[in-house]
């Protein structure tokens, strides 16, 4: 049985690919509600095209949109695996098919003067056939690519209401080329329009706008394809340019385009029949001596991988989401975006031009699923697919060629190697030699201009940065690669809590001109908003729609939560890549802040510096500092202001903080927006005197120790100053993070569970009462194992009302500990009413040994609920680290204060770690009617082993004897 969509050919009837243009020719949007009929199989009724088919009873569907998100079929998520048998070009009989119909009337004059009517789809997933007034006008595949069909001859002149019918199949041969890591979602998901194409109109435009940095001159040539072979003129009024299309014009004194100064010039390409509006940016991309440069200067990409996503409409994203993405990127210091792994909606690229982002525009191509067949039959090296590959390259480059923001073309993602990739590269080079080519997955780099890798470890990046990486077997290829700039097209997998190790990667990128920078994987969690079985709203991930094969929460691995709230990972990334960086530096006169201008183009004229001094987190002085005049990449030490030197000696820990902020509003952020922050410690906390210990008093079953009541038999803590407290025990388990699970890295979680760290039980060995306190010794271990931890809890109390707890944890494992431990600390349960948390330590956000670059030392307050980070799959989150003291207070002012010696990590929740570990979605977490408080001496680093390396050695919590202490004090009523 042969079906058109199981063919290698790429459809029929399409007009030649051309640029996405803004024209004054009439256009009719066909977005809106269409009649819709759904079938589970591709052989849906043949009546779809019939003009007189009565579709009045059909429901309607929103176009653009995916049918799976509007009540038909279901979304499915797989990362690498194809969700159907691998037997290209065949697809299953179960091939969900959506029949779409609508009518339209031609606006007056639409066909005047011999104009043609052209139907343009910006994106249909995955294969479609279209009919107008019962006549087939074309068929197409290439989901994230535009296609145009000339429908003029199909229009029935006797009708005023024309009938447009479109049949869309979920699966086609092209699905083998579209195995991107995302939801499988189908339908007409981007705009549809009917365009009037005037005779003598501007069919296509190719802007060549270079910038000679040495001369300060722009070089402009705009090629135009005019219908009927006529001529066009190119007008750039601001530059006084009025030239023939195709003519090269030198324009002295232009301002170049860059991501930092996205200068655009309004232009028009004009014929007698049509005016096309353009925004031209002058810039030249070049690889000079192995360094990636734009406009003559090196540029560092501080990038993200962006999939198009909305939690409600999938890849049918609107202007609101596109603009939000661009603004959020800019606000967080991101300067580059890889359009993983397909060309985005064309509007997104206009927004990148306008607000300034370097773009790697990637073709709609991925054949990753052939990994499971050892790459047998991989389309990339099979000549039968050659045209499909070339078609994808053509449609991407032709559509997007005029965007100054695009500085690299990418052939696609994870498609192994082969002649068809080489053919794409050759075609692109020929058509647009002005932009280098990117492709990651052939490490010998035969058909790309930059050396790209994903998830390389820090050590490997360090080797590449110094051009000392392992050699390729072929010396010629090796020499070629060694001369290339290096980019990490994906790194720092932002799944769940993390990524850790960002700062160390950034340091490496900045250590060498060879490094172009990198793109964090990825921008946004693709969690689909859904009501769970219990009726509560949640973000769904793989498996939540009953998929037989799926990859679970791997779809939620972004720097934004699905609703576009920035995650701690994004805040960290922003701090790590801050364009204005303030870092402590030891100097002979003590620690000072060193300010570095990490812009590639801008000086610091747009930056204001504000300083403040705080004692114990309370501000005692503030002011402004003069901003040093620094060109890109230059640094200066900031002297302490006179006023600070004159302050009274500090009675508490004193910090000097400087923030850099925008002096004036930009297109992407208001005045005052923070660009960078740094701190130095001016004075440490004064040493605390410990009062003489009180002797314990026995009363019935209780031991009274200052404000503490312990159970005399078990040593368990019962209350503190009248506050009911229970469950205090040594805590070694954390709800594994996605990085602990390490699906595409080195997993810790299974080893932890094997060791029983998730099911530890405690045995009390002795309770000894002495003159200066109570000592409770015991052992914590899991069933069926001889490994465990010796524990000693030393309680003492002082006349000042404080109760001190000193804890020893001694790992005991005859076999040794093969992996780091999740955490070492204690936890306890407090009354639910203690819901206001105030702390002096790092904040305001969460931090772990290798995350938290966005946090600083200060005094912060949050409610228990606000301290939770809603990772899509529940896991350890929300730790506040290096806490000097924390108070948990009830509305009436009563509460508990805990001091670290000198600091402690704090976690506060309404549910236990066990419940957090067990939950699959946030909405399953239930208030347990108490407050669980974790006080940690240490936690394991976070790393990025969900896809990539685990924490660096210095961030591992290696099992070792540990002693730490905290002190409790009770707060009385206000
Ligand atoms: C890599 C893919 O390129 C990307 O699309 C995404 O899947 C990412 O990983 C992980 O989320 S492939 C990886 C298995 C190395």
Tab-separated table of N, CA and C and ligand atoms in Angstrom, residues 79 181 341 368 413-414 454-455 490 493 521 554 557 744 947, ligand 1:
chain	number	residue	atom	x	y	z
A	79	UNK	N	12.196	11.603	23.913
A	79	UNK	CA	13.405	12.379	23.632
A	79	UNK	C	14.064	11.825	22.380
A	181	UNK	N	13.749	16.478	20.609
A	181	UNK	CA	13.402	16.162	21.997
A	181	UNK	C	12.285	17.101	22.453
A	341	UNK	N	15.136	22.833	17.817
A	341	UNK	CA	16.020	22.376	16.748
A	341	UNK	C	15.261	22.549	15.442
A	368	UNK	N	17.763	11.497	15.609
A	368	UNK	CA	18.396	10.905	16.790
A	368	UNK	C	17.964	9.460	17.065
A	413	UNK	N	20.157	18.990	14.373
A	413	UNK	CA	20.653	18.449	15.638
A	413	UNK	C	20.743	16.932	15.580
A	414	UNK	N	21.758	16.365	16.214
A	414	UNK	CA	21.822	14.929	16.498
A	414	UNK	C	21.351	14.068	15.335
A	454	UNK	N	28.468	19.046	22.691
A	454	UNK	CA	27.456	19.200	23.730
A	454	UNK	C	27.841	18.418	24.981
A	455	UNK	N	27.595	19.037	26.125
A	455	UNK	CA	27.777	18.397	27.437
A	455	UNK	C	29.206	17.920	27.684
A	490	UNK	N	25.290	22.847	23.468
A	490	UNK	CA	24.433	22.513	24.605
A	490	UNK	C	25.343	22.204	25.783
A	493	UNK	N	22.704	21.243	31.612
A	493	UNK	CA	21.325	20.773	31.426
A	493	UNK	C	20.451	21.266	32.584
A	521	UNK	N	21.286	24.219	27.926
A	521	UNK	CA	20.109	23.431	27.570
A	521	UNK	C	19.165	23.448	28.755
A	554	UNK	N	12.013	14.373	31.473
A	554	UNK	CA	13.137	14.919	30.718
A	554	UNK	C	12.713	16.092	29.834
A	557	UNK	N	13.179	20.639	31.368
A	557	UNK	CA	14.606	20.853	31.645
A	557	UNK	C	15.040	22.257	31.259
A	744	UNK	N	21.145	10.862	31.827
A	744	UNK	CA	22.179	10.845	30.791
A	744	UNK	C	23.510	11.293	31.375
A	947	UNK	N	22.049	15.321	32.261
A	947	UNK	CA	22.625	15.153	30.930
A	947	UNK	C	23.962	15.874	30.965
B	1	LIG	C1	20.706	16.348	23.595
B	1	LIG	C2	19.796	16.857	22.521
B	1	LIG	O1	20.495	17.475	21.498
B	1	LIG	C3	18.766	17.789	23.003
B	1	LIG	O2	17.784	17.917	22.016
B	1	LIG	C4	18.194	17.332	24.292
B	1	LIG	O3	17.638	16.081	24.113
B	1	LIG	C5	19.286	17.244	25.289
B	1	LIG	O4	20.263	16.375	24.870
B	1	LIG	C6	18.828	16.722	26.617
B	1	LIG	O5	17.700	17.314	27.104
B	1	LIG	S1	21.039	14.663	23.293
B	1	LIG	C7	21.658	14.007	24.789
B	1	LIG	C8	21.084	12.675	25.065
B	1	LIG	C9	23.150	13.997	24.750
